[in-house]
PDB file of C-alpha atoms in Angstrom:
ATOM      1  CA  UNK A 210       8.404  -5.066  13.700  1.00 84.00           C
ATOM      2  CA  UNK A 211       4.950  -4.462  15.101  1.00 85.00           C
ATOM      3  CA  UNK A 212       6.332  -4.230  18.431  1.00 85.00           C
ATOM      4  CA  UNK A 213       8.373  -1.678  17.316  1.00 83.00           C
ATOM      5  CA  UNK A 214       5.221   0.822  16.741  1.00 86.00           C
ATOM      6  CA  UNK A 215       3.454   2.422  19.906  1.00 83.00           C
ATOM      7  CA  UNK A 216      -0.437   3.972  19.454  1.00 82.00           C
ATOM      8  CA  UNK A 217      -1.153   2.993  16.450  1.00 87.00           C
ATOM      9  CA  UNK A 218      -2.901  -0.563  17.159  1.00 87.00           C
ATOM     10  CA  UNK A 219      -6.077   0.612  15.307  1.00 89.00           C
ATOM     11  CA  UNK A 220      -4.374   1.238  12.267  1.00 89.00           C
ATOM     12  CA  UNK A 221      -1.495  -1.559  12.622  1.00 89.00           C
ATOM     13  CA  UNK A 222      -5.247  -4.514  12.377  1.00 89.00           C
ATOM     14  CA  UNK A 223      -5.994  -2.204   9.102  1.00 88.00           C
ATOM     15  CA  UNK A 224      -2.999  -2.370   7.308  1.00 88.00           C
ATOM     16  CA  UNK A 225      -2.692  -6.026   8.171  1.00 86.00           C
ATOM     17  CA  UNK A 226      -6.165  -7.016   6.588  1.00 85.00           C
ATOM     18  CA  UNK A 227      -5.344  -4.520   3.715  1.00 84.00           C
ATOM     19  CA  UNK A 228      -2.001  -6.276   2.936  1.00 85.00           C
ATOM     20  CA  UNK A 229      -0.962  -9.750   4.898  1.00 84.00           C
ATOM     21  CA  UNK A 230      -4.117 -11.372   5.204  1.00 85.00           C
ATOM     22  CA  UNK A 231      -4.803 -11.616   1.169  1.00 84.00           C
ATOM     23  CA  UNK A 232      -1.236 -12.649   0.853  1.00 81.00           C
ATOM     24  CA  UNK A 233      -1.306 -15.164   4.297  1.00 82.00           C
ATOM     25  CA  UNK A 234      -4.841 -16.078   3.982  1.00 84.00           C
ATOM     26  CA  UNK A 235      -6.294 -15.506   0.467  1.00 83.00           C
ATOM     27  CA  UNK A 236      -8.543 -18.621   1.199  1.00 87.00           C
ATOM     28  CA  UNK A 237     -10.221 -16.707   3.203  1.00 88.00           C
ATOM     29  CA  UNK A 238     -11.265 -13.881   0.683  1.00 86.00           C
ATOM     30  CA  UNK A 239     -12.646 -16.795  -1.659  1.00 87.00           C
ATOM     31  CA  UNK A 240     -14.503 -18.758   0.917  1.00 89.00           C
ATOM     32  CA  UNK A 241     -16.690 -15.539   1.929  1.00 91.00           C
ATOM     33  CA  UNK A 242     -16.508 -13.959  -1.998  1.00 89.00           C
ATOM     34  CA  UNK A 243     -14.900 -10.737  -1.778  1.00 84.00           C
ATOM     35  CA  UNK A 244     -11.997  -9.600  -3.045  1.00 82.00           C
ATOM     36  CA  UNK A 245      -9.341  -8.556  -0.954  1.00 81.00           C
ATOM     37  CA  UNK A 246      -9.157  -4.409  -0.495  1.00 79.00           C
ATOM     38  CA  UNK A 247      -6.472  -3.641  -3.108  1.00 76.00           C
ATOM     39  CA  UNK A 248      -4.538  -0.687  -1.171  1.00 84.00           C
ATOM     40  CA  UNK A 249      -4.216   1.459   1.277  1.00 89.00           C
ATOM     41  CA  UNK A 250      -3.293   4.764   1.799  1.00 90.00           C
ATOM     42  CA  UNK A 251      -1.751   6.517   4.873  1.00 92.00           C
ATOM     43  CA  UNK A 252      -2.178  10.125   5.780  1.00 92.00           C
ATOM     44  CA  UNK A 253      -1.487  12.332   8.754  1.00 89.00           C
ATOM     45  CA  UNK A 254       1.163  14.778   9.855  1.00 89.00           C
ATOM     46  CA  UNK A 255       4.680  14.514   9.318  1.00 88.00           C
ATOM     47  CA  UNK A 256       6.384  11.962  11.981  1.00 86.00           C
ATOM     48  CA  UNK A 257       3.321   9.870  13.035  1.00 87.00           C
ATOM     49  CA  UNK A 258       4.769   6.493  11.495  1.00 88.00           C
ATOM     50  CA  UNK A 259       3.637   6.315   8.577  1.00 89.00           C
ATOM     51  CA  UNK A 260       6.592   4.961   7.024  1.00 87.00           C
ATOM     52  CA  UNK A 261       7.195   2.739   9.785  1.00 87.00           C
ATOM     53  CA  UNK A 262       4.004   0.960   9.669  1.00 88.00           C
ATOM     54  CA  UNK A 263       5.493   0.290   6.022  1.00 87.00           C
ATOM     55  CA  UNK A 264       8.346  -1.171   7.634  1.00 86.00           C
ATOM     56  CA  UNK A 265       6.738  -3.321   9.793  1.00 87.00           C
ATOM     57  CA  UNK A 266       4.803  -4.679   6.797  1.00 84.00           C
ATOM     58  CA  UNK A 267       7.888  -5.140   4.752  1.00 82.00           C
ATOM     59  CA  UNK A 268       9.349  -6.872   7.579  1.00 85.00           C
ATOM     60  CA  UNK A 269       6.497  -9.194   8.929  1.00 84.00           C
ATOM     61  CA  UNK A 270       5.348 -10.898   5.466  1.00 83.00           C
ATOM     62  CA  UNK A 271       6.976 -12.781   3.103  1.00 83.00           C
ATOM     63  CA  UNK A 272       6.384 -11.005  -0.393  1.00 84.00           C
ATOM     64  CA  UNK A 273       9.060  -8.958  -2.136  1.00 87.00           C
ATOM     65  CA  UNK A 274       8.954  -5.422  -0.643  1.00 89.00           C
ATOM     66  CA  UNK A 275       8.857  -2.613  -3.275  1.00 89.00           C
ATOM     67  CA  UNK A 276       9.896   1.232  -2.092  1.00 89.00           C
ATOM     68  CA  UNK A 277       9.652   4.202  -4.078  1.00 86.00           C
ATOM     69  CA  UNK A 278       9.369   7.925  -3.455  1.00 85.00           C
ATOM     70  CA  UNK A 279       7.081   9.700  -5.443  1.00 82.00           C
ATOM     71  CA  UNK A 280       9.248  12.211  -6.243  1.00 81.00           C
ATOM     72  CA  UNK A 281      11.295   9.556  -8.297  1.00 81.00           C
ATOM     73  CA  UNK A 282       8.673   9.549 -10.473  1.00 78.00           C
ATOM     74  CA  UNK A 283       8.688  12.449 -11.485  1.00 77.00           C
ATOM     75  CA  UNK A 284      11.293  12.790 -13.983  1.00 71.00           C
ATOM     76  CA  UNK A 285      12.826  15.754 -16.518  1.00 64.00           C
ATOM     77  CA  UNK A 286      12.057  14.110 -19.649  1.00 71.00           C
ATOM     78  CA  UNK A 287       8.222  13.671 -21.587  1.00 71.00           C
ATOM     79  CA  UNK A 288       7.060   9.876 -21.031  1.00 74.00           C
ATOM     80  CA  UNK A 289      10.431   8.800 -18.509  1.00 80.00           C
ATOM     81  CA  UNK A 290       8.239   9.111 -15.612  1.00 81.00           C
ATOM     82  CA  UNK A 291       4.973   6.828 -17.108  1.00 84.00           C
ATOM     83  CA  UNK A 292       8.227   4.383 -17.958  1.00 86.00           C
ATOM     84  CA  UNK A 293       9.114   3.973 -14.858  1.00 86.00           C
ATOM     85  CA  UNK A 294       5.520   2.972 -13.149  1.00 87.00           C
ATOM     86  CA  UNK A 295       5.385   0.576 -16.137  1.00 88.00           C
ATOM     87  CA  UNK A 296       8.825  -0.796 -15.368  1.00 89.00           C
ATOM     88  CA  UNK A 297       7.788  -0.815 -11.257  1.00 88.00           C
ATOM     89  CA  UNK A 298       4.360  -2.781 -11.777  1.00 88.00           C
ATOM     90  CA  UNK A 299       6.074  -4.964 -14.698  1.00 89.00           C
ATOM     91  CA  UNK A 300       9.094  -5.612 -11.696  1.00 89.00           C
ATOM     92  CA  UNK A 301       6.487  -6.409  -9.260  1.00 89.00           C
ATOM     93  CA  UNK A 302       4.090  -8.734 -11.537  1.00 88.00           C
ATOM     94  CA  UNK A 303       7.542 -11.079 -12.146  1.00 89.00           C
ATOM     95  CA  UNK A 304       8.611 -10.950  -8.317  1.00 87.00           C
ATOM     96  CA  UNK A 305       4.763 -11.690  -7.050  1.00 84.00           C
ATOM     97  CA  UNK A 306       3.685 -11.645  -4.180  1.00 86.00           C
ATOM     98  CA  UNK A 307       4.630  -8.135  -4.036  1.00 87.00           C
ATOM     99  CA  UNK A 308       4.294  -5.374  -1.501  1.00 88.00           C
ATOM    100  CA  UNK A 309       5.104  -1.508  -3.546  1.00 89.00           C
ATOM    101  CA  UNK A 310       5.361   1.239  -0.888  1.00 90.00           C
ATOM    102  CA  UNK A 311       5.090   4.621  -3.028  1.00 88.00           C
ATOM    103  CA  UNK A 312       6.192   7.510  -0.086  1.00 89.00           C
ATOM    104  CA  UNK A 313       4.918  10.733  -0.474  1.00 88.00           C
ATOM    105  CA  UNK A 314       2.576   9.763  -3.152  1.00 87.00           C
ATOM    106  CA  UNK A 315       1.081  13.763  -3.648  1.00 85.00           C
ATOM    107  CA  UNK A 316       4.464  14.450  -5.462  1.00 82.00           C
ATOM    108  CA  UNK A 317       2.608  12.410  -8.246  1.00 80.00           C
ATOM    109  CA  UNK A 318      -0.739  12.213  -7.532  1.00 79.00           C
ATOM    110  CA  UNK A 319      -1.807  15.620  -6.472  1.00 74.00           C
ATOM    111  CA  UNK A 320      -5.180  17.451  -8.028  1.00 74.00           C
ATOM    112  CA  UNK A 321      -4.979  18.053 -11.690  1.00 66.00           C
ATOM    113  CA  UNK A 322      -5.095  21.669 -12.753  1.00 65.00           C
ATOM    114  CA  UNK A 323      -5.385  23.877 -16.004  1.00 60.00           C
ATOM    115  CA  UNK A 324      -1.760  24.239 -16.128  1.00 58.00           C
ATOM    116  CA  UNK A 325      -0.200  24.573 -19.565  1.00 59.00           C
ATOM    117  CA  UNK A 326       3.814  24.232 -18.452  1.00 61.00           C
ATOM    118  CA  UNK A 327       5.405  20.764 -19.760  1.00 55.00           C
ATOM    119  CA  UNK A 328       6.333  20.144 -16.217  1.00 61.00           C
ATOM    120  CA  UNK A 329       3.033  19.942 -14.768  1.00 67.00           C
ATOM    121  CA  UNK A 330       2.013  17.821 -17.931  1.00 71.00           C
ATOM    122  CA  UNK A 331       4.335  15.349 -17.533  1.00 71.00           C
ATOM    123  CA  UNK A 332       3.079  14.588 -13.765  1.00 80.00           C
ATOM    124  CA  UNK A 333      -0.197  14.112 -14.608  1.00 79.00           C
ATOM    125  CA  UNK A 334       0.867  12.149 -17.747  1.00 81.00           C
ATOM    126  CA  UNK A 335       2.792   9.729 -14.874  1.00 81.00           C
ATOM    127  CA  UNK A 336      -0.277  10.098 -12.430  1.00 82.00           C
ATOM    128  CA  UNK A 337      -2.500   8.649 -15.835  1.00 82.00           C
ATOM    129  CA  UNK A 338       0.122   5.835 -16.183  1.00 83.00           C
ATOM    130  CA  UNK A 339      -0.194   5.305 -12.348  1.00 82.00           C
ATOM    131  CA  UNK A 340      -3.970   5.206 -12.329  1.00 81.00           C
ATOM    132  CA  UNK A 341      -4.350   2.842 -15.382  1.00 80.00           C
ATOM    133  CA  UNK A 342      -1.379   0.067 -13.490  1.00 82.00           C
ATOM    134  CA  UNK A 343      -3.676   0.547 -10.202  1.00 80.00           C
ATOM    135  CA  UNK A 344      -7.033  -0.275 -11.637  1.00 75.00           C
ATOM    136  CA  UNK A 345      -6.672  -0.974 -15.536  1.00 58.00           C
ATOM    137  CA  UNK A 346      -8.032  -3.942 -17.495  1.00 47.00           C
ATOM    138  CA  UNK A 347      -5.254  -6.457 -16.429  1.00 55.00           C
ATOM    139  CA  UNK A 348      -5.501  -8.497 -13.358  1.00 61.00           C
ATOM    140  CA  UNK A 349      -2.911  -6.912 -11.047  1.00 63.00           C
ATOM    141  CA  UNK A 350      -2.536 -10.223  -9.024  1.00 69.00           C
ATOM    142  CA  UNK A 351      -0.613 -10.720  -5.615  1.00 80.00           C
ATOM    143  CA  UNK A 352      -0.007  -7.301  -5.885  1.00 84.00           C
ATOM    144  CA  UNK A 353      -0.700  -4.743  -2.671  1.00 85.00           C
ATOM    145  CA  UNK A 354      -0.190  -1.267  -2.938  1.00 87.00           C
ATOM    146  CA  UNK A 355       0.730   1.415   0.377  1.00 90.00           C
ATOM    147  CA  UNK A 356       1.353   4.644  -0.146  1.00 90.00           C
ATOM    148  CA  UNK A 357       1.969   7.531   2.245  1.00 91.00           C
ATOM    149  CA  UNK A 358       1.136  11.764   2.407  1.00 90.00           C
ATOM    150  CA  UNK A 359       1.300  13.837   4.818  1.00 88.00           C
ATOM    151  CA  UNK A 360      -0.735  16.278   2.270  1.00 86.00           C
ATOM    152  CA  UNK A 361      -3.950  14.774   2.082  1.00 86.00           C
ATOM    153  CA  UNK A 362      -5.378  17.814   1.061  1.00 84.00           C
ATOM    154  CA  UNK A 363      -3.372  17.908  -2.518  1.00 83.00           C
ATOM    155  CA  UNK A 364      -4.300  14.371  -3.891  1.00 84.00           C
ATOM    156  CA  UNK A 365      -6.478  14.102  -6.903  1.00 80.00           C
ATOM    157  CA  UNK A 366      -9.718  12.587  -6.346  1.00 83.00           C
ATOM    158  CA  UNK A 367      -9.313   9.769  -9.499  1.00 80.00           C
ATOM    159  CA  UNK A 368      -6.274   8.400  -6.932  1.00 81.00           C
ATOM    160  CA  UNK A 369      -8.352   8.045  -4.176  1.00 82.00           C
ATOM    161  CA  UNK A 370     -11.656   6.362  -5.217  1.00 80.00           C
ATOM    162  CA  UNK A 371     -12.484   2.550  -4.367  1.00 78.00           C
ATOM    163  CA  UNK A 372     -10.330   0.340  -6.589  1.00 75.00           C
ATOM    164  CA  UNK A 373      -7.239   2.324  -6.210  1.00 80.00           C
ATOM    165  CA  UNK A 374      -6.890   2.978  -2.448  1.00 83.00           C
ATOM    166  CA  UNK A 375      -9.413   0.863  -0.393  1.00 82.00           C
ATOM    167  CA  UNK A 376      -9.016   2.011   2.785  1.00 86.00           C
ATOM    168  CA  UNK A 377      -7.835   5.567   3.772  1.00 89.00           C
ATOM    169  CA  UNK A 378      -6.178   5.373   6.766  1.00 90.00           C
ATOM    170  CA  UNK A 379      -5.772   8.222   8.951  1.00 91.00           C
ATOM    171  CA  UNK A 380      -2.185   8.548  11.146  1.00 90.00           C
ATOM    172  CA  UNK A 381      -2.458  10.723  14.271  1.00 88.00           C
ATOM    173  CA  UNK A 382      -0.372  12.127  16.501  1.00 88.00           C
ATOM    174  CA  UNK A 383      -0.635   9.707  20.041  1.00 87.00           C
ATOM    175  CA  UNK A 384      -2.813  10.435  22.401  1.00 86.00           C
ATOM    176  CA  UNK A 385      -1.283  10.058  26.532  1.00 85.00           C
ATOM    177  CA  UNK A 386      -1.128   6.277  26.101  1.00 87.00           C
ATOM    178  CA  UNK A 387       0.783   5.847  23.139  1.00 88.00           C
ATOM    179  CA  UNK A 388       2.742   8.616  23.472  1.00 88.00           C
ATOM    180  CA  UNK A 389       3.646   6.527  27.273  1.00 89.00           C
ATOM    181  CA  UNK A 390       4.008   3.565  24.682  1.00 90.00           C
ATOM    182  CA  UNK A 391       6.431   5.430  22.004  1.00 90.00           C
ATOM    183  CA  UNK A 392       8.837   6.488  25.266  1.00 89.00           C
ATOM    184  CA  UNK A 393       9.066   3.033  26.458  1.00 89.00           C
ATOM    185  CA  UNK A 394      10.009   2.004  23.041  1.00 90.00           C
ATOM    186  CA  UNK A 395      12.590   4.456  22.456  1.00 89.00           C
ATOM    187  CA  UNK A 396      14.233   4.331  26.011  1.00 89.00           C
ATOM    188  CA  UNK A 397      13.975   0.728  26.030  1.00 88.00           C
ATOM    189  CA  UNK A 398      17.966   0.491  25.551  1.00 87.00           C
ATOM    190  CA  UNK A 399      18.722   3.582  27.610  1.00 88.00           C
ATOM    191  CA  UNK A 400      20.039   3.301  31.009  1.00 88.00           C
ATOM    192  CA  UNK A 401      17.150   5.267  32.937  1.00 88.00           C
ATOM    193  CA  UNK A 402      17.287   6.114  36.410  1.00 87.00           C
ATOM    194  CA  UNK A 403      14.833   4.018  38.756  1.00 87.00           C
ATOM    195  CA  UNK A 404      12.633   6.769  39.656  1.00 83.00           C
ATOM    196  CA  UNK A 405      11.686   8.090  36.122  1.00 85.00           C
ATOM    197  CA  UNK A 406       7.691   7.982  35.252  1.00 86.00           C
ATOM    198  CA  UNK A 407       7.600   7.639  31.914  1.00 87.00           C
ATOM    199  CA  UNK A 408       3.766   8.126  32.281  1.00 87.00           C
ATOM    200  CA  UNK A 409       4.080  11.597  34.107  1.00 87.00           C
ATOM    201  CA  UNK A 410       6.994  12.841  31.326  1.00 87.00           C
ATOM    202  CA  UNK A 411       4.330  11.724  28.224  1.00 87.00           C
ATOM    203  CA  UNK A 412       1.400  13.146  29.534  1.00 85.00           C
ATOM    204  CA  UNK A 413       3.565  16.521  29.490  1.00 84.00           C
ATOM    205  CA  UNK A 414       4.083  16.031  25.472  1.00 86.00           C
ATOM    206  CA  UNK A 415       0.278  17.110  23.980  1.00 85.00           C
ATOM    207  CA  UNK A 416       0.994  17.468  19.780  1.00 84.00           C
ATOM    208  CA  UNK A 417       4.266  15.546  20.128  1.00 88.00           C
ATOM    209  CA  UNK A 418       4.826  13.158  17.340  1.00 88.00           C
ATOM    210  CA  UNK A 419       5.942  10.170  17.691  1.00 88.00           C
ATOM    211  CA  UNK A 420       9.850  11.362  15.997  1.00 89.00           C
ATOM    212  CA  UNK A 421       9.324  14.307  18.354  1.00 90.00           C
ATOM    213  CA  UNK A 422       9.207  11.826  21.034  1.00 90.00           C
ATOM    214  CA  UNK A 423      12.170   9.869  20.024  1.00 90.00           C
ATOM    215  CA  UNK A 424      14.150  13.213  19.846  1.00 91.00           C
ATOM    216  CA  UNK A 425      13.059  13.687  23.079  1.00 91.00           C
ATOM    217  CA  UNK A 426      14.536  10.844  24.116  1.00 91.00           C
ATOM    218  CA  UNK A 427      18.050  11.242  22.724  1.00 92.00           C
ATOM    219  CA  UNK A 428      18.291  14.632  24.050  1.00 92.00           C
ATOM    220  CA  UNK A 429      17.625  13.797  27.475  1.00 91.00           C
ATOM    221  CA  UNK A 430      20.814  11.210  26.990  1.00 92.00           C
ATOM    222  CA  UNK A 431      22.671  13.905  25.706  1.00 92.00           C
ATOM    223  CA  UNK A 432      21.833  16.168  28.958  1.00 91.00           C
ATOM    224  CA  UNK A 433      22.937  13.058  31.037  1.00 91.00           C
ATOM    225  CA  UNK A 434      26.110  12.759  29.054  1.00 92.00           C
ATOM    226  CA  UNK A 435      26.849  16.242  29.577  1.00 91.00           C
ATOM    227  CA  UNK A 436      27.072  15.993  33.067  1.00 89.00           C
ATOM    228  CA  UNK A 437      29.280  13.117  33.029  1.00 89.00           C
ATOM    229  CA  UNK A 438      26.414  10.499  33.906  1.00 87.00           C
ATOM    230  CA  UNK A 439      25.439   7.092  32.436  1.00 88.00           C
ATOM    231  CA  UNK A 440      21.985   7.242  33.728  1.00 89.00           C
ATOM    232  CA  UNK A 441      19.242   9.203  32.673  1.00 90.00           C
ATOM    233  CA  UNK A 442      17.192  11.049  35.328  1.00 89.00           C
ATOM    234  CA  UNK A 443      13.549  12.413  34.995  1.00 89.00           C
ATOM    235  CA  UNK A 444      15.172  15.926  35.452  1.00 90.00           C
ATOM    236  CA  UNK A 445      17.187  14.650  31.828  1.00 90.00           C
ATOM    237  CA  UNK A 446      13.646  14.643  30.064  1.00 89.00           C
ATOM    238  CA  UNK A 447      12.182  17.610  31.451  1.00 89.00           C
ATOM    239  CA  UNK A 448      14.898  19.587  30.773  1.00 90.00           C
ATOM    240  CA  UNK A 449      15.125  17.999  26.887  1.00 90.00           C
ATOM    241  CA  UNK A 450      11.087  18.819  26.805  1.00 89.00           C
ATOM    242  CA  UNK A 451      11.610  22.394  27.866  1.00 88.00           C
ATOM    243  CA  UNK A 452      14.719  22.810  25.021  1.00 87.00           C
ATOM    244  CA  UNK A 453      12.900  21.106  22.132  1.00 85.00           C
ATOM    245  CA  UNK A 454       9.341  23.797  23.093  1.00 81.00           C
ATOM    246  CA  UNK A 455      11.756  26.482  22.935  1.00 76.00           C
ATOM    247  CA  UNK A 456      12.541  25.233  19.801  1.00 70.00           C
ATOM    248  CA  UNK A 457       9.487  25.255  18.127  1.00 65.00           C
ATOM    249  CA  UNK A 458       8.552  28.713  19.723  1.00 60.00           C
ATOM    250  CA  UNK A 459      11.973  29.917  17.744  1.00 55.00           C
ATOM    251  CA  UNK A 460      10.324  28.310  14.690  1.00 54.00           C
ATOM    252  CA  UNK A 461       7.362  29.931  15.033  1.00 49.00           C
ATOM    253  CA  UNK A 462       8.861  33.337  15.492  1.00 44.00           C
ATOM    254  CA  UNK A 463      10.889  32.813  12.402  1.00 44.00           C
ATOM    255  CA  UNK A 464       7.493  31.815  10.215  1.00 43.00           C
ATOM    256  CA  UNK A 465       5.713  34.726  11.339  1.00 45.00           C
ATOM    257  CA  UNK A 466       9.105  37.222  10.639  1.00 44.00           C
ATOM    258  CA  UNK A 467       9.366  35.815   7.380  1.00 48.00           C
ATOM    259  CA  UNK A 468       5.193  36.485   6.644  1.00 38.00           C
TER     260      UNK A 468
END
């Protein structure tokens, strides 16, 4: 649910008028003569909840909810992947009102290029297909359309121009309050010691995502476990912040070994 997501509040009112409110409150559209933004796309690093706001969508109206990966359409064989966008919107136009959540949409949608290989051909022969059931001459009805990237960067500009994607909605990492928010979310079932400050452990996680902050989380139960313990002490998290940096330094060294 909504609840569910922490810092995001901006974005959660977006999404909402993007892709309840026409299906809730279409009267609304017609009584001030617009019509409703016809998708939205969400981009931002990896683990920021970008999928989740999905979720919360699927969850929260009451239209048929649609998921596909982009890399599913991408398929081996000339004309199987335009096929299967057909078949999608043709699934969705007999379920209406339909929500279709295509995650990580730059596996077929990214920029077009002078390639000659059949391989890249046949992507941007499925990214045509996708573009003409997105904006073509047909009326795509109670149809709304989300789709998620964490490569921004890579998508081809015909994808992203009003008509297709309405609003552009950026995902950040939390700033101190929601990353305070996310931690009270994800410790909400754990049995935490009366003293911890959730407030003074998230102001100590600058660039964490919110995932990183849910692994955060389970680690410090693990360090409680470890010692025997059912409750989980503010030494559990700072101790499960400390491992998961050392981590990412590790990482790092490895990147810049292998460069």
């Amino acid at each position: 649910t909504y609840e569910d997501i922490g810092g995001l509040e901006e974005q959660m009112q977006e999404v909402r008028e993007t892709v309840e409110m026409p299906l809730d409150r279409p009267e609304m559209f017609e009584k001030v003569g617009i019509d409703p933004p016809s998708g939205v796309l969400l981009y931002g690093p990896p683990g920021t909840g970008k999928t989740m706001l999905a979720k919360a969508v699927a969850n929260e109206t009451n239209a048929s909810f649609i998921k596909m990966a982009g890399s599913e359409l991408v398929q081996k064989f000339i004309g199987e992947g335009a096929r299967l966008v057909r078949d999608l919107f043709k699934l969705a136009a007999e379920r209406e009102p339909v929500v279709i959540f295509i995650d990580e949409i730059d596996a077929v949608a990214s920029k077009r290029t002078d390639s000659k290989t059949s391989g890249d051909a046949e992507v941007q022969r499925t990214m045509m297909q996708l573009l003409s059931e997105m904006d073509g001459f047909d009326d795509r009805g109670d149809i709304r359309i989300i789709a998620a990237t964490n490569r921004f960067d890579m998508l081809d500009e015909a994808i992203l121009r009003p008509g297709r994607f309405d609003r552009l909605i950026e995902v950040p990492e939390p700033g101190p309050e929601g990353r305070e928010r996310i931690l009270e979310i994800h410790t909400a079932d754990m049995n935490v010691a009366d003293g911890v400050d959730l407030g003074v452990v998230a102001r100590d996680l600058d660039g964490y995502s919110g995932a990183d902050i849910a692994s955060l989380a389970t680690e410090a139960g693990m360090f409680a476990i470890r010692d025997g313990r059912t409750e989980v002490t503010q030494a559990d998290f700072e101790q499960a912040r400390d491992k998961l940096q050392d981590a990412d330094t590790e990482d790092e060294q490895v990147i810049n070994y292998q460069y």
